[in-house]
mmCIF file of C-alpha atoms (C1' of nucleotides) in Angstrom:
data_model
loop_
_atom_site.group_PDB
_atom_site.id
_atom_site.type_symbol
_atom_site.label_atom_id
_atom_site.label_comp_id
_atom_site.label_asym_id
_atom_site.label_seq_id
_atom_site.Cartn_x
_atom_site.Cartn_y
_atom_site.Cartn_z
ATOM 1 C CA MET A 176 116.532 127.546 91.316
ATOM 2 C CA ALA A 177 118.722 124.966 89.502
ATOM 3 C CA ARG A 178 120.750 122.837 91.926
ATOM 4 C CA PRO A 179 123.643 120.735 90.724
ATOM 5 C CA ARG A 180 122.609 117.324 89.559
ATOM 6 C CA THR A 181 125.261 115.572 91.610
ATOM 7 C CA SER A 182 127.040 116.530 94.798
ATOM 8 C CA ARG A 183 128.660 114.581 97.570
ATOM 9 C CA THR A 184 125.809 115.288 100.069
ATOM 10 C CA ARG A 185 123.202 114.343 97.455
ATOM 11 C CA GLU A 186 124.961 111.078 96.825
ATOM 12 C CA ARG A 187 125.240 110.371 100.538
ATOM 13 C CA ILE A 188 121.452 110.969 100.935
ATOM 14 C CA GLN A 189 120.784 108.483 98.121
ATOM 15 C CA GLU A 190 123.046 105.885 99.682
ATOM 16 C CA ALA A 191 121.468 106.229 103.081
ATOM 17 C CA ALA A 192 117.943 106.107 101.553
ATOM 18 C CA LEU A 193 118.719 103.012 99.617
ATOM 19 C CA GLU A 194 120.135 101.270 102.751
ATOM 20 C CA LEU A 195 117.019 102.111 104.791
ATOM 21 C CA PHE A 196 114.705 101.192 101.979
ATOM 22 C CA ALA A 197 116.301 97.755 101.736
ATOM 23 C CA GLU A 198 116.278 97.279 105.488
ATOM 24 C CA GLN A 199 112.679 98.191 106.249
ATOM 25 C CA GLY A 200 110.842 99.059 102.998
ATOM 26 C CA VAL A 201 110.276 102.357 101.110
ATOM 27 C CA ARG A 202 106.984 103.300 102.644
ATOM 28 C CA GLN A 203 108.219 102.425 106.155
ATOM 29 C CA THR A 204 111.154 104.885 105.851
ATOM 30 C CA SER A 205 110.631 108.552 106.605
ATOM 31 C CA LEU A 206 112.777 111.490 105.581
ATOM 32 C CA ARG A 207 113.491 111.974 109.228
ATOM 33 C CA GLN A 208 115.175 108.557 109.461
ATOM 34 C CA ILE A 209 117.239 109.209 106.383
ATOM 35 C CA ALA A 210 118.308 112.666 107.823
ATOM 36 C CA ASP A 211 119.145 111.121 111.230
ATOM 37 C CA ARG A 212 121.420 108.473 109.711
ATOM 38 C CA LEU A 213 123.514 111.324 108.157
ATOM 39 C CA SER A 214 123.215 113.654 111.209
ATOM 40 C CA LEU A 215 121.304 116.006 109.060
ATOM 41 C CA THR A 216 117.801 117.564 109.449
ATOM 42 C CA LYS A 217 114.851 117.151 107.150
ATOM 43 C CA PRO A 218 115.051 120.570 105.557
ATOM 44 C CA ALA A 219 118.602 119.833 104.462
ATOM 45 C CA LEU A 220 117.144 116.957 102.380
ATOM 46 C CA TYR A 221 114.787 119.337 100.780
ATOM 47 C CA TYR A 222 117.662 121.414 99.536
ATOM 48 C CA HIS A 223 118.883 118.468 97.454
ATOM 49 C CA PHE A 224 115.547 116.910 96.429
ATOM 50 C CA ALA A 225 112.296 118.799 95.746
ATOM 51 C CA SER A 226 110.254 116.084 97.332
ATOM 52 C CA ARG A 227 110.330 112.615 98.844
ATOM 53 C CA GLU A 228 108.964 111.366 95.512
ATOM 54 C CA GLU A 229 111.909 112.913 93.640
ATOM 55 C CA LEU A 230 114.399 111.168 95.815
ATOM 56 C CA VAL A 231 112.872 107.793 95.234
ATOM 57 C CA ALA A 232 112.613 108.309 91.562
ATOM 58 C CA SER A 233 116.287 109.313 91.367
ATOM 59 C CA LEU A 234 117.189 105.909 92.828
ATOM 60 C CA LEU A 235 115.090 103.976 90.289
ATOM 61 C CA GLN A 236 116.292 105.806 87.213
ATOM 62 C CA PRO A 237 119.728 104.206 86.514
ATOM 63 C CA LEU A 238 118.233 100.761 86.497
ATOM 64 C CA THR A 239 115.211 101.699 84.400
ATOM 65 C CA ASP A 240 117.426 103.469 81.887
ATOM 66 C CA ASP A 241 119.770 100.536 81.515
ATOM 67 C CA LEU A 242 116.928 98.054 81.148
ATOM 68 C CA ASP A 243 115.127 100.151 78.607
ATOM 69 C CA ALA A 244 118.279 100.523 76.583
ATOM 70 C CA LEU A 245 119.063 96.763 76.767
ATOM 71 C CA LEU A 246 115.597 95.833 75.624
ATOM 72 C CA ALA A 247 115.687 98.287 72.670
ATOM 73 C CA GLU A 248 119.021 96.816 71.616
ATOM 74 C CA ASP A 249 117.851 93.220 71.790
ATOM 75 C CA GLU A 250 114.634 94.023 70.038
ATOM 76 C CA ALA A 251 116.542 95.736 67.167
ATOM 77 C CA ALA A 252 119.044 92.819 66.846
ATOM 78 C CA GLY A 253 116.313 90.500 65.658
ATOM 79 C CA ASP A 254 117.665 87.015 66.251
ATOM 80 C CA VAL A 255 118.766 86.537 69.884
ATOM 81 C CA ASP A 256 120.167 83.581 71.722
ATOM 82 C CA ALA A 257 118.114 82.914 74.884
ATOM 83 C CA ARG A 258 121.123 82.305 77.180
ATOM 84 C CA GLU A 259 122.904 85.397 75.982
ATOM 85 C CA LEU A 260 119.701 87.491 76.417
ATOM 86 C CA LEU A 261 119.223 86.181 79.940
ATOM 87 C CA GLY A 262 122.856 86.791 80.726
ATOM 88 C CA ARG A 263 122.625 90.500 79.719
ATOM 89 C CA TYR A 264 119.419 90.718 81.803
ATOM 90 C CA PHE A 265 121.204 89.237 84.772
ATOM 91 C CA ASP A 266 124.169 91.558 84.429
ATOM 92 C CA VAL A 267 121.978 94.692 84.399
ATOM 93 C CA SER A 268 119.984 93.446 87.294
ATOM 94 C CA TYR A 269 123.087 92.508 89.270
ATOM 95 C CA ARG A 270 124.867 95.884 88.605
ATOM 96 C CA HIS A 271 121.795 97.572 90.227
ATOM 97 C CA ARG A 272 121.039 94.721 92.525
ATOM 98 C CA ALA A 273 120.001 96.885 95.494
ATOM 99 C CA VAL A 274 117.317 98.638 93.426
ATOM 100 C CA THR A 275 116.478 95.351 91.741
ATOM 101 C CA GLY A 276 115.641 93.948 95.197
ATOM 102 C CA LEU A 277 113.456 96.979 95.987
ATOM 103 C CA MET A 278 111.557 96.484 92.785
ATOM 104 C CA LEU A 279 110.937 92.768 93.526
ATOM 105 C CA ARG A 280 109.947 93.210 97.142
ATOM 106 C CA ASP A 281 108.232 96.623 97.364
ATOM 107 C CA LEU A 282 105.856 96.766 94.395
ATOM 108 C CA PRO A 283 102.847 98.276 95.993
ATOM 109 C CA THR A 284 104.810 101.266 97.277
ATOM 110 C CA LEU A 285 106.675 101.752 93.975
ATOM 111 C CA SER A 286 103.439 101.538 92.002
ATOM 112 C CA GLU A 287 102.992 105.358 92.679
ATOM 113 C CA PHE A 288 106.065 105.761 90.406
ATOM 114 C CA GLY A 289 104.663 103.895 87.466
ATOM 115 C CA VAL A 290 107.044 101.044 88.240
ATOM 116 C CA VAL A 291 104.431 98.401 87.937
ATOM 117 C CA GLU A 292 103.501 99.410 84.404
ATOM 118 C CA ARG A 293 107.157 99.496 83.402
ATOM 119 C CA ILE A 294 107.835 96.019 84.863
ATOM 120 C CA VAL A 295 104.865 94.530 83.225
ATOM 121 C CA ASP A 296 105.944 96.061 79.911
ATOM 122 C CA TRP A 297 109.545 94.765 80.377
ATOM 123 C CA ARG A 298 108.354 91.241 81.125
ATOM 124 C CA ARG A 299 105.991 91.268 78.162
ATOM 125 C CA ARG A 300 108.818 92.278 75.825
ATOM 126 C CA LEU A 301 111.337 89.918 77.347
ATOM 127 C CA THR A 302 108.729 87.088 77.077
ATOM 128 C CA THR A 303 108.187 87.983 73.410
ATOM 129 C CA LEU A 304 111.929 87.789 72.802
ATOM 130 C CA LEU A 305 112.149 84.416 74.601
ATOM 131 C CA VAL A 306 109.155 82.533 73.357
ATOM 132 C CA GLY A 307 107.611 84.688 70.712
ATOM 133 C CA PRO A 308 104.645 87.016 70.519
ATOM 134 C CA ASP A 309 101.861 84.454 70.271
ATOM 135 C CA ALA A 310 103.102 81.861 72.811
ATOM 136 C CA ASP A 311 100.598 79.591 74.553
ATOM 137 C CA VAL A 312 100.125 79.299 78.320
ATOM 138 C CA ALA A 313 102.787 76.591 78.633
ATOM 139 C CA ALA A 314 105.435 78.703 76.945
ATOM 140 C CA ARG A 315 104.601 81.853 78.811
ATOM 141 C CA ALA A 316 104.817 79.858 82.046
ATOM 142 C CA ARG A 317 108.363 78.768 81.178
ATOM 143 C CA ALA A 318 109.306 82.320 80.344
ATOM 144 C CA ILE A 319 107.804 83.570 83.658
ATOM 145 C CA VAL A 320 109.682 80.924 85.654
ATOM 146 C CA ALA A 321 112.937 81.743 83.913
ATOM 147 C CA LEU A 322 112.749 85.483 84.314
ATOM 148 C CA GLY A 323 111.275 85.465 87.754
ATOM 149 C CA GLY A 324 113.820 82.845 88.821
ATOM 150 C CA LEU A 325 116.724 85.054 87.755
ATOM 151 C CA GLY A 326 115.606 87.778 90.055
ATOM 152 C CA ASP A 327 114.886 85.502 92.935
ATOM 153 C CA CYS A 328 118.341 83.992 92.637
ATOM 154 C CA LEU A 329 119.805 87.491 92.772
ATOM 155 C CA VAL A 330 118.027 88.217 96.082
ATOM 156 C CA LEU A 331 118.171 84.845 97.742
ATOM 157 C CA LEU A 332 121.755 83.864 96.796
ATOM 158 C CA ALA A 333 123.122 87.365 97.379
ATOM 159 C CA ASP A 334 126.148 86.188 99.224
ATOM 160 C CA THR A 335 127.376 83.878 96.535
ATOM 161 C CA PRO A 336 130.371 84.969 94.434
ATOM 162 C CA VAL A 337 128.976 86.554 91.240
ATOM 163 C CA ASP A 338 130.574 84.200 88.657
ATOM 164 C CA GLU A 339 129.207 81.109 90.455
ATOM 165 C CA LEU A 340 125.793 82.831 90.930
ATOM 166 C CA ARG A 341 125.606 83.866 87.323
ATOM 167 C CA THR A 342 126.254 80.337 85.979
ATOM 168 C CA ALA A 343 123.913 78.640 88.424
ATOM 169 C CA ALA A 344 121.047 81.102 87.844
ATOM 170 C CA LEU A 345 121.390 80.984 84.073
ATOM 171 C CA ASP A 346 121.592 77.167 84.037
ATOM 172 C CA ALA A 347 118.340 76.958 86.030
ATOM 173 C CA ALA A 348 116.570 79.638 83.949
ATOM 174 C CA CYS A 349 117.553 78.007 80.674
ATOM 175 C CA ALA A 350 116.393 74.629 82.010
ATOM 176 C CA ALA A 351 113.024 76.141 82.779
ATOM 177 C CA LEU A 352 112.878 77.478 79.273
ATOM 178 C CA GLY A 353 113.502 73.939 77.986
ATOM 179 C CA HIS A 354 117.047 74.553 76.728
ATOM 180 C CA PRO A 355 118.879 72.122 79.123
ATOM 181 C CA ALA A 356 122.298 72.648 77.449
ATOM 182 C CA GLY A 357 121.976 76.436 77.601
ATOM 183 C CA MET B 72 85.206 91.164 126.307
ATOM 184 C CA ALA B 73 85.196 88.117 124.135
ATOM 185 C CA ARG B 74 83.735 88.778 120.670
ATOM 186 C CA PRO B 75 82.550 86.015 118.402
ATOM 187 C CA ARG B 76 85.385 84.667 116.190
ATOM 188 C CA THR B 77 83.213 84.974 113.065
ATOM 189 C CA SER B 78 80.328 87.150 112.091
ATOM 190 C CA ARG B 79 79.003 88.484 108.776
ATOM 191 C CA THR B 80 80.323 91.882 109.406
ATOM 192 C CA ARG B 81 83.679 90.661 110.485
ATOM 193 C CA GLU B 82 83.946 88.653 107.247
ATOM 194 C CA ARG B 83 82.855 91.604 105.109
ATOM 195 C CA ILE B 84 85.535 93.670 106.773
ATOM 196 C CA GLN B 85 88.127 90.994 105.918
ATOM 197 C CA GLU B 86 86.944 90.825 102.306
ATOM 198 C CA ALA B 87 87.030 94.559 101.805
ATOM 199 C CA ALA B 88 90.441 94.798 103.402
ATOM 200 C CA LEU B 89 91.878 92.029 101.206
ATOM 201 C CA GLU B 90 90.511 93.774 98.055
ATOM 202 C CA LEU B 91 92.070 97.066 99.029
ATOM 203 C CA PHE B 92 95.336 95.516 100.099
ATOM 204 C CA ALA B 93 95.532 93.785 96.649
ATOM 205 C CA GLU B 94 94.640 96.997 94.783
ATOM 206 C CA GLN B 95 97.028 99.368 96.537
ATOM 207 C CA GLY B 96 99.159 97.620 99.072
ATOM 208 C CA VAL B 97 98.821 96.871 102.796
ATOM 209 C CA ARG B 98 100.608 99.943 104.197
ATOM 210 C CA GLN B 99 98.864 102.233 101.675
ATOM 211 C CA THR B 100 95.469 101.193 102.916
ATOM 212 C CA SER B 101 94.008 102.888 106.035
ATOM 213 C CA LEU B 102 91.218 101.687 108.236
ATOM 214 C CA ARG B 103 89.251 104.642 107.055
ATOM 215 C CA GLN B 104 89.275 103.446 103.514
ATOM 216 C CA ILE B 105 88.188 99.995 104.556
ATOM 217 C CA ALA B 106 85.311 101.468 106.609
ATOM 218 C CA ASP B 107 84.342 103.725 103.721
ATOM 219 C CA ARG B 108 84.037 100.818 101.309
ATOM 220 C CA LEU B 109 81.540 99.184 103.585
ATOM 221 C CA SER B 110 79.759 102.441 104.564
ATOM 222 C CA LEU B 111 80.957 101.992 108.135
ATOM 223 C CA THR B 112 83.079 104.103 110.411
ATOM 224 C CA LYS B 113 86.456 103.374 111.927
ATOM 225 C CA PRO B 114 85.236 102.681 115.413
ATOM 226 C CA ALA B 115 82.925 99.925 113.969
ATOM 227 C CA LEU B 116 85.998 98.133 112.723
ATOM 228 C CA TYR B 117 87.448 98.327 116.302
ATOM 229 C CA TYR B 118 84.523 96.444 117.603
ATOM 230 C CA HIS B 119 85.437 93.457 115.460
ATOM 231 C CA PHE B 120 89.284 93.721 115.567
ATOM 232 C CA ALA B 121 91.346 94.920 118.485
ATOM 233 C CA SER B 122 93.814 96.639 116.186
ATOM 234 C CA ARG B 123 94.792 97.069 112.576
ATOM 235 C CA GLU B 124 97.566 94.568 113.169
ATOM 236 C CA GLU B 125 95.032 91.979 114.360
ATOM 237 C CA LEU B 126 92.960 92.481 111.115
ATOM 238 C CA VAL B 127 96.035 91.903 108.893
ATOM 239 C CA ALA B 128 97.085 88.827 110.940
ATOM 240 C CA SER B 129 93.659 87.358 110.662
ATOM 241 C CA LEU B 130 94.003 87.450 106.840
ATOM 242 C CA LEU B 131 97.358 85.714 106.770
ATOM 243 C CA GLN B 132 96.550 82.933 109.221
ATOM 244 C CA PRO B 133 94.645 80.432 106.927
ATOM 245 C CA LEU B 134 97.433 80.346 104.422
ATOM 246 C CA THR B 135 100.185 80.074 106.980
ATOM 247 C CA ASP B 136 98.311 77.355 108.880
ATOM 248 C CA ASP B 137 97.777 75.278 105.657
ATOM 249 C CA LEU B 138 101.404 75.688 104.523
ATOM 250 C CA ASP B 139 102.743 74.670 107.958
ATOM 251 C CA ALA B 140 100.554 71.600 107.971
ATOM 252 C CA LEU B 141 101.574 70.686 104.398
ATOM 253 C CA LEU B 142 105.276 70.980 105.195
ATOM 254 C CA ALA B 143 104.997 68.935 108.389
ATOM 255 C CA GLU B 144 103.136 66.193 106.366
ATOM 256 C CA ASP B 145 105.733 66.024 103.628
ATOM 257 C CA GLU B 146 108.690 66.087 105.961
ATOM 258 C CA ALA B 147 107.173 63.206 107.986
ATOM 259 C CA ALA B 148 106.467 61.270 104.816
ATOM 260 C CA GLY B 149 110.151 60.932 104.060
ATOM 261 C CA ASP B 150 110.457 59.995 100.351
ATOM 262 C CA VAL B 151 108.481 62.585 98.208
ATOM 263 C CA ASP B 152 108.141 62.920 94.486
ATOM 264 C CA ALA B 153 109.085 66.458 93.394
ATOM 265 C CA ARG B 154 106.163 66.958 91.047
ATOM 266 C CA GLU B 155 103.666 65.815 93.706
ATOM 267 C CA LEU B 156 105.252 68.053 96.327
ATOM 268 C CA LEU B 157 105.201 71.094 93.985
ATOM 269 C CA GLY B 158 101.608 70.158 93.084
ATOM 270 C CA ARG B 159 100.473 70.280 96.718
ATOM 271 C CA TYR B 160 102.386 73.569 97.222
ATOM 272 C CA PHE B 161 100.661 74.957 94.119
ATOM 273 C CA ASP B 162 97.160 73.904 95.387
ATOM 274 C CA VAL B 163 97.584 75.566 98.779
ATOM 275 C CA SER B 164 98.956 78.749 97.226
ATOM 276 C CA TYR B 165 96.148 78.794 94.654
ATOM 277 C CA ARG B 166 93.457 78.161 97.278
ATOM 278 C CA HIS B 167 94.643 81.278 99.150
ATOM 279 C CA ARG B 168 95.859 83.017 96.001
ATOM 280 C CA ALA B 169 94.771 86.509 97.124
ATOM 281 C CA VAL B 170 96.907 86.253 100.258
ATOM 282 C CA THR B 171 99.656 84.476 98.359
ATOM 283 C CA GLY B 172 99.844 87.471 96.085
ATOM 284 C CA LEU B 173 100.094 89.860 99.007
ATOM 285 C CA MET B 174 102.938 87.814 100.487
ATOM 286 C CA LEU B 175 104.831 87.899 97.210
ATOM 287 C CA ARG B 176 104.372 91.633 96.516
ATOM 288 C CA ASP B 177 104.209 93.300 99.909
ATOM 289 C CA LEU B 178 107.052 91.771 101.957
ATOM 290 C CA PRO B 179 108.423 94.883 103.663
ATOM 291 C CA THR B 180 105.008 95.735 105.060
ATOM 292 C CA LEU B 181 104.349 92.213 106.193
ATOM 293 C CA SER B 182 107.660 91.776 107.777
ATOM 294 C CA GLU B 183 106.157 93.353 110.853
ATOM 295 C CA PHE B 184 104.068 90.168 111.241
ATOM 296 C CA GLY B 185 107.071 87.872 111.107
ATOM 297 C CA VAL B 186 106.059 86.834 107.621
ATOM 298 C CA VAL B 187 109.579 87.167 106.237
ATOM 299 C CA GLU B 188 111.008 84.733 108.785
ATOM 300 C CA ARG B 189 108.231 82.280 108.026
ATOM 301 C CA ILE B 190 108.697 82.543 104.266
ATOM 302 C CA VAL B 191 112.475 82.129 104.588
ATOM 303 C CA ASP B 192 111.828 79.017 106.764
ATOM 304 C CA TRP B 193 109.316 77.554 104.351
ATOM 305 C CA ARG B 194 111.638 77.959 101.399
ATOM 306 C CA ARG B 195 114.492 76.447 103.304
ATOM 307 C CA ARG B 196 112.404 73.415 104.270
ATOM 308 C CA LEU B 197 110.964 73.163 100.698
ATOM 309 C CA THR B 198 114.496 73.391 99.221
ATOM 310 C CA THR B 199 115.646 70.685 101.501
ATOM 311 C CA LEU B 200 112.813 68.390 100.412
ATOM 312 C CA LEU B 201 113.566 69.115 96.738
ATOM 313 C CA VAL B 202 117.330 69.038 96.464
ATOM 314 C CA GLY B 203 118.483 67.803 99.843
ATOM 315 C CA PRO B 204 119.926 69.546 102.911
ATOM 316 C CA ASP B 205 123.521 70.016 101.676
ATOM 317 C CA ALA B 206 122.901 71.118 98.055
ATOM 318 C CA ASP B 207 125.423 73.205 96.277
ATOM 319 C CA VAL B 208 124.652 76.602 94.710
ATOM 320 C CA ALA B 209 123.560 75.128 91.342
ATOM 321 C CA ALA B 210 120.962 72.884 93.001
ATOM 322 C CA ARG B 211 119.745 75.655 95.261
ATOM 323 C CA ALA B 212 119.378 77.931 92.235
ATOM 324 C CA ARG B 213 117.244 75.310 90.533
ATOM 325 C CA ALA B 214 114.989 74.963 93.657
ATOM 326 C CA ILE B 215 114.695 78.778 93.900
ATOM 327 C CA VAL B 216 113.682 79.112 90.278
ATOM 328 C CA ALA B 217 111.155 76.246 90.622
ATOM 329 C CA LEU B 218 109.594 77.569 93.830
ATOM 330 C CA GLY B 219 109.651 81.163 92.880
ATOM 331 C CA GLY B 220 108.350 80.431 89.416
ATOM 332 C CA LEU B 221 105.228 78.655 90.762
ATOM 333 C CA GLY B 222 104.251 81.754 92.729
ATOM 334 C CA ASP B 223 104.976 84.090 89.822
ATOM 335 C CA CYS B 224 102.828 81.924 87.494
ATOM 336 C CA LEU B 225 99.971 82.201 90.019
ATOM 337 C CA VAL B 226 100.153 85.945 89.982
ATOM 338 C CA LEU B 227 100.965 86.689 86.392
ATOM 339 C CA LEU B 228 98.763 84.085 84.700
ATOM 340 C CA ALA B 229 95.883 84.688 87.132
ATOM 341 C CA ASP B 230 93.190 84.683 84.473
ATOM 342 C CA THR B 231 94.136 81.269 83.030
ATOM 343 C CA PRO B 232 91.787 78.292 83.889
ATOM 344 C CA VAL B 233 93.248 76.561 86.912
ATOM 345 C CA ASP B 234 93.773 73.166 85.295
ATOM 346 C CA GLU B 235 95.814 74.574 82.438
ATOM 347 C CA LEU B 236 97.673 76.936 84.730
ATOM 348 C CA ARG B 237 98.528 74.094 87.183
ATOM 349 C CA THR B 238 99.934 71.890 84.420
ATOM 350 C CA ALA B 239 101.907 74.706 82.666
ATOM 351 C CA ALA B 240 103.386 75.980 85.977
ATOM 352 C CA LEU B 241 104.322 72.477 87.236
ATOM 353 C CA ASP B 242 105.976 71.565 83.883
ATOM 354 C CA ALA B 243 108.063 74.714 83.913
ATOM 355 C CA ALA B 244 109.026 74.275 87.616
ATOM 356 C CA CYS B 245 109.976 70.609 87.161
ATOM 357 C CA ALA B 246 112.091 71.533 84.012
ATOM 358 C CA ALA B 247 113.914 74.095 86.177
ATOM 359 C CA LEU B 248 114.675 71.342 88.714
ATOM 360 C CA GLY B 249 116.031 69.224 85.958
ATOM 361 C CA HIS B 250 113.159 66.700 85.858
ATOM 362 C CA PRO B 251 112.012 67.373 82.295
ATOM 363 C CA ALA B 252 109.439 64.636 82.263
ATOM 364 C CA GLY B 253 108.042 65.643 85.549
ATOM 365 C "C1'" DG C 45 123.772 124.399 102.691
ATOM 366 C "C1'" DT C 46 122.030 123.749 106.973
ATOM 367 C "C1'" DC C 47 119.426 125.140 110.715
ATOM 368 C "C1'" DT C 48 114.878 126.060 114.066
ATOM 369 C "C1'" DA C 49 110.223 126.302 114.059
ATOM 370 C "C1'" DT C 50 105.859 125.308 112.493
ATOM 371 C "C1'" DA C 51 101.911 124.613 109.358
ATOM 372 C "C1'" DG C 52 98.519 121.279 107.979
ATOM 373 C "C1'" DG C 53 97.023 116.629 107.209
ATOM 374 C "C1'" DC C 54 96.102 111.802 107.929
ATOM 375 C "C1'" DC C 55 96.747 108.062 110.914
ATOM 376 C "C1'" DG C 56 95.552 104.449 114.672
ATOM 377 C "C1'" DA C 57 93.113 104.390 118.624
ATOM 378 C "C1'" DT C 58 89.712 105.526 122.462
ATOM 379 C "C1'" DA C 59 85.611 107.633 125.222
ATOM 380 C "C1'" DG C 60 81.092 107.561 125.675
ATOM 381 C "C1'" DA C 61 76.180 108.170 123.777
ATOM 382 C "C1'" DC C 62 72.598 105.460 121.641
ATOM 383 C "C1'" DG D 167 77.038 97.118 116.954
ATOM 384 C "C1'" DT D 168 77.540 101.453 115.342
ATOM 385 C "C1'" DC D 169 77.843 106.262 115.957
ATOM 386 C "C1'" DT D 170 80.147 111.372 116.864
ATOM 387 C "C1'" DA D 171 83.924 113.560 118.704
ATOM 388 C "C1'" DT D 172 88.478 113.812 119.830
ATOM 389 C "C1'" DC D 173 93.368 112.842 121.278
ATOM 390 C "C1'" DG D 174 98.189 112.402 120.406
ATOM 391 C "C1'" DG D 175 101.572 111.265 117.150
ATOM 392 C "C1'" DC D 176 104.182 111.225 112.996
ATOM 393 C "C1'" DC D 177 104.345 112.620 108.451
ATOM 394 C "C1'" DT D 178 105.703 115.798 104.192
ATOM 395 C "C1'" DA D 179 106.703 120.198 103.206
ATOM 396 C "C1'" DT D 180 107.712 125.264 103.839
ATOM 397 C "C1'" DA D 181 109.232 129.956 105.928
ATOM 398 C "C1'" DG D 182 112.831 132.382 107.191
ATOM 399 C "C1'" DA D 183 117.345 133.001 110.001
ATOM 400 C "C1'" DC D 184 122.260 132.186 109.682
#
DNA sequence: GTCTATAGGCCGATAGAC
DNA sequence: GTCTATCGGCCTATAGAC
């Protein structure tokens, strides 16, 4: 039976799940804990989500959709400035920073959702955009440090005002790429 | 009853566990799977390790011991060159690269072992050694990108010969720090 | 939409024979 | 040192009342 795609209770379940996933990990969080936080019972969750897997996937989707769209855009644009590209990547990651944090910290759990393959693909395409398709190890290392560093800054400097954080993270990432002036 | 600290079977259990943890995550791996891979049974594992937790902790200990020792040395030395410091950090992480990979990818699971607190402490002390104790956000971002990037290179360029990998990773990390020549 | 009750499975861990 | 057998617990998921 078709249930509405959004409802207040459904959103509250997603919010509580995301909080608990961030606090203690995805695999370590049971449906019972999510239900308890909302003073519901487990079967109530199953009214809104067909399975635990569907709940997790519904949390990942907005970020993956935005990243796929961003990459398709930049690949179509042809000639892209590195700092602008990294800036757009930062903005998407920041907008979904709770889920971004999950993806950085909880990879083995999320591998059941094909997340690992998608992340590997994103990084491959971003690396191609940054240092070209046939880059040597040195160039690939610079791209890895730049891209990984952006994500690490998001997580580790989470309480910094976003403007300041954005500038600092982009400066460091561009320096790693070998573009000291940006 | 005191069991020997090392034995061939004990080592084989640790090797099989580390393989499975790397393949599918720590929390996703049961004692039954580890026993099956060795054609043993669960109770045989309990002869060698008092609990699942003790098995995991025994895998983490060599890396944590080496990192603690390295940091104590560098903090005592006073004046340290950034590239040399990062080089020693790379060498320890590479020597224990299987466990290093676990610590980067499986943080929520390993948080039960106090690993998160230790990693946060290591990064804080390494950051202090690299950019000083009162660094601003921009400097801390550079240190985060440099340190995180080293680990990412270890994982993502795992099939690169170590000499080449070491040079490429250190070059990129030093560039992020703002020391382009090393 | 939410509940009570429960099925069915895998887990970590232990008892006790060999 | 390793086995068979088993315990108690928590999990995901479902049946069916309200």
